[in-house]
Amino acid sequence: MNPRPPSHGASRQHRPSLPERAISRRLSTLITSDLEQDGAATGSTEQAITEEIAEIKKYEDFTTIDWVQDSEQEQLRRRAREKENAGFFERKGRFGFRQKIWESYDAGQAWIVVTLVAAAIGLNAAFLNIITEWLSDIKLGHCTTAFYLNENFCCWGAETGCAEWHRWSSIWPINYFLYFVFSVWDDSTFLCNFANAVEILFAFISASLVKSFAPYAAGSGISEIKCIIAGFVMKGFLGFWTLLIKSIALPLAIASGLSVGKEGPSVHYAVCTGNVISRFFDKYQRNAAKTREILSACAAAGVAVAFGSPIGGVIFSLEEMSSYFPLKTIWRSYFCALVATAVLAAMNPFRTGQLVMFQVRYDRSWHFFEIIFFIFLGIFGGLYGAFVIKWNLRAQAFRKKYLTKYAILEATLLAAGTAIICYPNMFLRIDMTESLEILFLECEGAHDYNGLCDTKNRWKMVMSLTFSTLVRTFLVIISYGCKVPAGIFVPSMAIGASFGRTVGILVQALHESFPQSRFFAACEPDVPCITPGTYAFLGAGAALSGIMHITVSVVVIMFELTGALTYILPTMIVVGTTKAVTTLFAKGGIADRMIWFNGFPFLDTKEEHAFHVPVSHVMTSHSHITVLPSIGLSLRSLEALLRSTKYQGFPVVENRTSKILLGYIGRTELRYAIDRTKKETTVSPQAKCLFTAPPSVAVRTPSAATPAVTFDDIASSSATQTIDFSRFVSPTPLTVHPKLPLETVMEIFKKMGPRVILVELKGRLAGLITVKDCLKYQFKVEALERGGTGDTDINNHGPAEKWEIWLWDILQRVSSWCVNCVGKVTGGRINLGDGEARGESLLAGEPADPRDEREPIRLNTPQDLDRTHSEMIAEGASGMELRDRR
């Protein structure tokens, strides 16, 4: 007979009072903490080791961040914080409120960082604008009331003429000479070997500072920042010294007269500012994903202060810079751009209320018959972009091959040559931003610069503007890429503006010649019909779009520059036409081509591919992969393997025969484990390394990103000694099937950002694939479609090489003559080189920029087009080695 179940009343338990419950809660907390003490200690050890490995990885140059691993690390940190914060109510808030305040501060760190960074960017931009204007004006004259004032401030309020601003001389040849001198000379004590200070070139100072203190400050920096935001590591590129030298050398480079701009480098120094300031906050020191959100916001702020366009800056960061741009990053980018622009407006560097010199307002509309000419401007923008990109890459290849040791001399001679060529032309002589301001203006009610609006000078202006367009294009091709801070935004806009103004003048002349034509029937009588300034404005937008291959951001930037809704449609027509033309010639703007030229592993998220091949066609076969067996490998052999290879990781297999995949271990983790083992205990070189947990060890689930590492399980005896590295091995690496389409694998790289993807077939390792493998196959397919190697053969050995050798011979002869002349004039006290046998000299030396040592990701010979990936590896084709697994 079953026992009677207890009644409801009998089963009711005694309900404790409030004091009893409080005591019970405290006892429960103590018991729980005792039970979890071992687990907490293990977790803290895991987190400490993870942070040590992450700190080591920060200093690995020219590697890629594994975003999958970084995400797993952040998840572990979040779980650790949740454990620390557990028990808030059990502690009755005694220490909880302090913890809550800390949590609030931690949550608001992003906004604190964004605000500080944006304010610093705005202040730096105002400083650079003021210094650049003064340095540019001092070449032409000086202010008698205060030498530190530029021409605008010196002549503030003057209606007719300016007695306070004096040209250096009233004689044209003397002004020409002084312009040349000031384009290249500045008072300084740089040559400390001499008793007396001498005057030095602006370009010389700029190039010297860059080479001596921060080689990464050279160039624009946009292409490198795109790769860094995508996960490429370039140690020092966003450091404090790069920021400082970029801010000092940039005004000097602009004032030297080189055909370079400061708007592109503004993105670089803005991102440097964000990186430097964010490093003072713990959250951004240990989390690369959060750091790249700040860098994306800083890129938007850099464009915002460069063009006075906060919304355009956000769209530029979205369209051009960031491969990963979540919604919260958009809002932070907007806030950063807004604060930076507000600070710049508060500083009011031009004292006109304008954020940039070439802001303009139009009060006239346009006519539909002008669309024909707008399309013509768009075609010009596309052709200009394709032409400059092609020949600038040729110039960059020549520079990397012959001029890397003469970076300072190159910048110096470029500045001197530019000054000689540009002074006779009134549009080349002045600063490019001032030129844009003049060309954008309407003729009616505006200042007439040297008779630009005078109909009597119309054909003279057409010739002058055409000459300016051609010469500036040539100078941009040879100047962009020299070792000074150099952008291409404003030079391209100046070229487009001069061409557009030329077209506008011609259309205006056509209308005045045939005012009664039905073509101009929309024009109102006694009202100006054609505004040449708007053609200059649209031409500037076309050239900027053509060189950078950006669309929406250009429309928004140009709209914010004018504030006129009327010209949005013409701008869209021009930019759309430019985009259509540029697509016919090449993929990607100059920043994308420079990424390829420097050999950076970057997959553009904007590109779509249709290769119709499986990943097995592109992967590195298992027979060419260095793998680690799970057992049996001695410590001596493992260290020899690390010394003889540069691979960033190794697949772990059961044994080299079966190739059954067990996991993947990174080079940094493996090196760290070996060093820690040697530090904590004495290990024999013959000790066996285990990459799977031995049977005696309790089964655990190690984390790929944060391996639970302790060395208490290292077993040693007099006969044998083993080292357990199993907790450093990721048991769940990202794997795909060999038949998976290559396009899908490339999407995985773009969206998830792994460093390497393993190819697995029925549990066995079949191969692996990296971003560089995908890029090489992509270039191979594109070369086949063009019927040749195309851009991949930029360093060819055909007729172009003969021209390069001939040009280099001429440059050597000219430089030798200049060296001898300087030596004779100075009595041998200044040594620019030793003639033909150049050694260590003032202007020559070993290249300091690490980017000069990198080569484009390309196929080396036309025969490579007919060979598979594995065949080229087996035959040792250069550029296809496995050391590209970074």
PDB file of C-alpha atoms in Angstrom, residues 120-276:
ATOM      1  CA  ALA A 120      41.553  68.427 -30.988  1.00  0.00           C
ATOM      2  CA  ILE A 121      40.947  67.913 -34.708  1.00  0.00           C
ATOM      3  CA  GLY A 122      39.155  71.260 -35.005  1.00  0.00           C
ATOM      4  CA  LEU A 123      41.946  73.111 -33.186  1.00  0.00           C
ATOM      5  CA  ASN A 124      44.630  71.454 -35.291  1.00  0.00           C
ATOM      6  CA  ALA A 125      42.783  72.262 -38.515  1.00  0.00           C
ATOM      7  CA  ALA A 126      42.472  75.946 -37.539  1.00  0.00           C
ATOM      8  CA  PHE A 127      46.169  76.083 -36.678  1.00  0.00           C
ATOM      9  CA  LEU A 128      47.166  74.530 -39.991  1.00  0.00           C
ATOM     10  CA  ASN A 129      44.923  76.892 -41.975  1.00  0.00           C
ATOM     11  CA  ILE A 130      46.468  79.964 -40.344  1.00  0.00           C
ATOM     12  CA  ILE A 131      50.066  78.785 -40.733  1.00  0.00           C
ATOM     13  CA  THR A 132      49.563  77.643 -44.329  1.00  0.00           C
ATOM     14  CA  GLU A 133      48.072  80.985 -45.373  1.00  0.00           C
ATOM     15  CA  TRP A 134      50.946  82.943 -43.860  1.00  0.00           C
ATOM     16  CA  LEU A 135      53.631  80.719 -45.373  1.00  0.00           C
ATOM     17  CA  SER A 136      51.967  80.930 -48.786  1.00  0.00           C
ATOM     18  CA  ASP A 137      51.734  84.736 -48.704  1.00  0.00           C
ATOM     19  CA  ILE A 138      55.249  85.335 -47.411  1.00  0.00           C
ATOM     20  CA  LYS A 139      56.593  84.164 -50.777  1.00  0.00           C
ATOM     21  CA  LEU A 140      55.024  87.169 -52.493  1.00  0.00           C
ATOM     22  CA  GLY A 141      55.455  89.921 -49.924  1.00  0.00           C
ATOM     23  CA  HIS A 142      55.226  90.904 -46.259  1.00  0.00           C
ATOM     24  CA  CYS A 143      53.124  93.020 -43.906  1.00  0.00           C
ATOM     25  CA  THR A 144      54.849  96.168 -42.673  1.00  0.00           C
ATOM     26  CA  THR A 145      52.664  96.547 -39.575  1.00  0.00           C
ATOM     27  CA  ALA A 146      53.106  92.988 -38.331  1.00  0.00           C
ATOM     28  CA  PHE A 147      55.306  90.463 -40.062  1.00  0.00           C
ATOM     29  CA  TYR A 148      53.267  87.504 -38.777  1.00  0.00           C
ATOM     30  CA  LEU A 149      50.094  88.609 -40.613  1.00  0.00           C
ATOM     31  CA  ASN A 150      49.179  87.223 -43.998  1.00  0.00           C
ATOM     32  CA  GLU A 151      47.917  89.438 -46.798  1.00  0.00           C
ATOM     33  CA  ASN A 152      44.213  89.116 -45.938  1.00  0.00           C
ATOM     34  CA  PHE A 153      44.656  90.094 -42.305  1.00  0.00           C
ATOM     35  CA  CYS A 154      47.208  92.769 -43.135  1.00  0.00           C
ATOM     36  CA  CYS A 155      44.805  94.425 -45.601  1.00  0.00           C
ATOM     37  CA  TRP A 156      41.675  93.874 -43.484  1.00  0.00           C
ATOM     38  CA  GLY A 157      39.068  96.516 -44.298  1.00  0.00           C
ATOM     39  CA  ALA A 158      41.022  98.107 -47.146  1.00  0.00           C
ATOM     40  CA  GLU A 159      38.700  99.109 -49.978  1.00  0.00           C
ATOM     41  CA  THR A 160      41.193 100.147 -52.646  1.00  0.00           C
ATOM     42  CA  GLY A 161      44.803  99.046 -52.454  1.00  0.00           C
ATOM     43  CA  CYS A 162      46.747  98.082 -49.369  1.00  0.00           C
ATOM     44  CA  ALA A 163      49.622 100.258 -48.260  1.00  0.00           C
ATOM     45  CA  GLU A 164      50.527  97.911 -45.392  1.00  0.00           C
ATOM     46  CA  TRP A 165      51.267  94.951 -47.683  1.00  0.00           C
ATOM     47  CA  HIS A 166      54.505  95.358 -49.599  1.00  0.00           C
ATOM     48  CA  ARG A 167      55.733  93.199 -52.412  1.00  0.00           C
ATOM     49  CA  TRP A 168      59.333  92.197 -52.062  1.00  0.00           C
ATOM     50  CA  SER A 169      60.155  94.296 -55.119  1.00  0.00           C
ATOM     51  CA  SER A 170      58.341  96.257 -57.789  1.00  0.00           C
ATOM     52  CA  ILE A 171      60.612  94.800 -60.469  1.00  0.00           C
ATOM     53  CA  TRP A 172      59.162  91.611 -62.041  1.00  0.00           C
ATOM     54  CA  PRO A 173      62.442  89.662 -62.436  1.00  0.00           C
ATOM     55  CA  ILE A 174      63.361  90.368 -58.804  1.00  0.00           C
ATOM     56  CA  ASN A 175      59.924  89.192 -57.639  1.00  0.00           C
ATOM     57  CA  TYR A 176      60.364  86.069 -59.747  1.00  0.00           C
ATOM     58  CA  PHE A 177      63.707  85.365 -58.085  1.00  0.00           C
ATOM     59  CA  LEU A 178      62.390  86.043 -54.572  1.00  0.00           C
ATOM     60  CA  TYR A 179      59.351  83.833 -55.208  1.00  0.00           C
ATOM     61  CA  PHE A 180      61.672  81.042 -56.211  1.00  0.00           C
ATOM     62  CA  VAL A 181      63.883  81.626 -53.186  1.00  0.00           C
ATOM     63  CA  PHE A 182      60.994  81.679 -50.722  1.00  0.00           C
ATOM     64  CA  SER A 183      59.432  78.634 -52.345  1.00  0.00           C
ATOM     65  CA  VAL A 184      62.488  76.737 -51.279  1.00  0.00           C
ATOM     66  CA  TRP A 185      64.179  78.721 -48.511  1.00  0.00           C
ATOM     67  CA  ASP A 186      63.338  79.472 -44.887  1.00  0.00           C
ATOM     68  CA  ASP A 187      65.329  80.856 -41.952  1.00  0.00           C
ATOM     69  CA  SER A 188      66.470  77.932 -39.824  1.00  0.00           C
ATOM     70  CA  THR A 189      69.431  76.455 -38.007  1.00  0.00           C
ATOM     71  CA  PHE A 190      69.003  72.993 -39.461  1.00  0.00           C
ATOM     72  CA  LEU A 191      72.634  72.784 -40.581  1.00  0.00           C
ATOM     73  CA  CYS A 192      74.128  72.970 -37.109  1.00  0.00           C
ATOM     74  CA  ASN A 193      77.605  72.143 -38.434  1.00  0.00           C
ATOM     75  CA  PHE A 194      77.956  75.732 -39.599  1.00  0.00           C
ATOM     76  CA  ALA A 195      78.510  78.751 -37.410  1.00  0.00           C
ATOM     77  CA  ASN A 196      75.961  80.859 -39.173  1.00  0.00           C
ATOM     78  CA  ALA A 197      72.370  79.915 -39.829  1.00  0.00           C
ATOM     79  CA  VAL A 198      71.481  79.517 -43.467  1.00  0.00           C
ATOM     80  CA  GLU A 199      68.242  79.673 -45.365  1.00  0.00           C
ATOM     81  CA  ILE A 200      66.785  76.277 -46.263  1.00  0.00           C
ATOM     82  CA  LEU A 201      64.065  75.153 -48.557  1.00  0.00           C
ATOM     83  CA  PHE A 202      60.487  74.718 -47.285  1.00  0.00           C
ATOM     84  CA  ALA A 203      60.393  71.458 -49.150  1.00  0.00           C
ATOM     85  CA  PHE A 204      63.797  70.514 -47.750  1.00  0.00           C
ATOM     86  CA  ILE A 205      62.611  71.066 -44.169  1.00  0.00           C
ATOM     87  CA  SER A 206      59.409  69.152 -44.783  1.00  0.00           C
ATOM     88  CA  ALA A 207      61.134  66.179 -46.420  1.00  0.00           C
ATOM     89  CA  SER A 208      63.903  66.182 -43.797  1.00  0.00           C
ATOM     90  CA  LEU A 209      61.447  66.116 -40.916  1.00  0.00           C
ATOM     91  CA  VAL A 210      59.514  63.300 -42.521  1.00  0.00           C
ATOM     92  CA  LYS A 211      62.565  61.187 -43.249  1.00  0.00           C
ATOM     93  CA  SER A 212      64.271  61.781 -39.905  1.00  0.00           C
ATOM     94  CA  PHE A 213      61.371  61.481 -37.484  1.00  0.00           C
ATOM     95  CA  ALA A 214      58.239  60.029 -39.088  1.00  0.00           C
ATOM     96  CA  PRO A 215      58.534  58.369 -42.528  1.00  0.00           C
ATOM     97  CA  TYR A 216      54.852  57.445 -42.372  1.00  0.00           C
ATOM     98  CA  ALA A 217      53.947  61.160 -42.404  1.00  0.00           C
ATOM     99  CA  ALA A 218      54.691  61.231 -46.144  1.00  0.00           C
ATOM    100  CA  GLY A 219      51.864  61.063 -48.639  1.00  0.00           C
ATOM    101  CA  SER A 220      48.147  61.295 -48.087  1.00  0.00           C
ATOM    102  CA  GLY A 221      47.599  58.282 -45.843  1.00  0.00           C
ATOM    103  CA  ILE A 222      44.075  57.507 -47.036  1.00  0.00           C
ATOM    104  CA  SER A 223      44.955  54.161 -48.643  1.00  0.00           C
ATOM    105  CA  GLU A 224      46.818  52.980 -45.535  1.00  0.00           C
ATOM    106  CA  ILE A 225      44.001  54.096 -43.230  1.00  0.00           C
ATOM    107  CA  LYS A 226      41.502  52.094 -45.292  1.00  0.00           C
ATOM    108  CA  CYS A 227      43.626  49.005 -44.692  1.00  0.00           C
ATOM    109  CA  ILE A 228      44.116  49.785 -40.985  1.00  0.00           C
ATOM    110  CA  ILE A 229      40.385  50.156 -40.432  1.00  0.00           C
ATOM    111  CA  ALA A 230      39.941  46.835 -42.253  1.00  0.00           C
ATOM    112  CA  GLY A 231      42.416  45.195 -39.835  1.00  0.00           C
ATOM    113  CA  PHE A 232      45.915  45.670 -41.286  1.00  0.00           C
ATOM    114  CA  VAL A 233      48.560  46.513 -38.666  1.00  0.00           C
ATOM    115  CA  MET A 234      51.098  49.239 -39.472  1.00  0.00           C
ATOM    116  CA  LYS A 235      53.073  50.015 -36.354  1.00  0.00           C
ATOM    117  CA  GLY A 236      53.647  53.739 -35.914  1.00  0.00           C
ATOM    118  CA  PHE A 237      51.469  54.893 -38.786  1.00  0.00           C
ATOM    119  CA  LEU A 238      48.947  56.447 -36.396  1.00  0.00           C
ATOM    120  CA  GLY A 239      51.417  57.289 -33.645  1.00  0.00           C
ATOM    121  CA  PHE A 240      52.184  60.548 -31.877  1.00  0.00           C
ATOM    122  CA  TRP A 241      55.334  61.312 -33.870  1.00  0.00           C
ATOM    123  CA  THR A 242      53.482  60.830 -37.129  1.00  0.00           C
ATOM    124  CA  LEU A 243      50.795  63.234 -35.921  1.00  0.00           C
ATOM    125  CA  LEU A 244      53.334  65.843 -34.802  1.00  0.00           C
ATOM    126  CA  ILE A 245      55.520  65.715 -37.914  1.00  0.00           C
ATOM    127  CA  LYS A 246      52.498  65.636 -40.225  1.00  0.00           C
ATOM    128  CA  SER A 247      51.116  68.776 -38.579  1.00  0.00           C
ATOM    129  CA  ILE A 248      54.461  70.606 -38.851  1.00  0.00           C
ATOM    130  CA  ALA A 249      55.576  69.422 -42.292  1.00  0.00           C
ATOM    131  CA  LEU A 250      52.191  69.790 -44.006  1.00  0.00           C
ATOM    132  CA  PRO A 251      52.099  73.641 -44.043  1.00  0.00           C
ATOM    133  CA  LEU A 252      55.710  73.675 -45.230  1.00  0.00           C
ATOM    134  CA  ALA A 253      54.916  71.283 -48.077  1.00  0.00           C
ATOM    135  CA  ILE A 254      51.909  73.359 -49.141  1.00  0.00           C
ATOM    136  CA  ALA A 255      53.857  76.629 -48.940  1.00  0.00           C
ATOM    137  CA  SER A 256      56.717  75.166 -50.967  1.00  0.00           C
ATOM    138  CA  GLY A 257      54.461  75.382 -54.030  1.00  0.00           C
ATOM    139  CA  LEU A 258      54.327  71.656 -54.725  1.00  0.00           C
ATOM    140  CA  SER A 259      51.148  70.558 -56.459  1.00  0.00           C
ATOM    141  CA  VAL A 260      49.854  68.806 -53.375  1.00  0.00           C
ATOM    142  CA  GLY A 261      46.976  69.577 -51.035  1.00  0.00           C
ATOM    143  CA  LYS A 262      46.312  69.440 -47.303  1.00  0.00           C
ATOM    144  CA  GLU A 263      42.767  68.054 -47.478  1.00  0.00           C
ATOM    145  CA  GLY A 264      43.851  64.421 -47.988  1.00  0.00           C
ATOM    146  CA  PRO A 265      46.443  64.526 -45.175  1.00  0.00           C
ATOM    147  CA  SER A 266      43.790  66.073 -42.944  1.00  0.00           C
ATOM    148  CA  VAL A 267      42.185  62.633 -42.814  1.00  0.00           C
ATOM    149  CA  HIS A 268      45.524  61.171 -41.704  1.00  0.00           C
ATOM    150  CA  TYR A 269      46.217  63.633 -38.904  1.00  0.00           C
ATOM    151  CA  ALA A 270      42.588  63.381 -37.765  1.00  0.00           C
ATOM    152  CA  VAL A 271      42.814  59.591 -37.480  1.00  0.00           C
ATOM    153  CA  CYS A 272      46.214  59.923 -35.755  1.00  0.00           C
ATOM    154  CA  THR A 273      44.576  62.262 -33.233  1.00  0.00           C
ATOM    155  CA  GLY A 274      41.854  59.722 -32.556  1.00  0.00           C
ATOM    156  CA  ASN A 275      44.329  56.893 -32.137  1.00  0.00           C
ATOM    157  CA  VAL A 276      46.617  58.844 -29.778  1.00  0.00           C
TER     158      VAL A 276
END
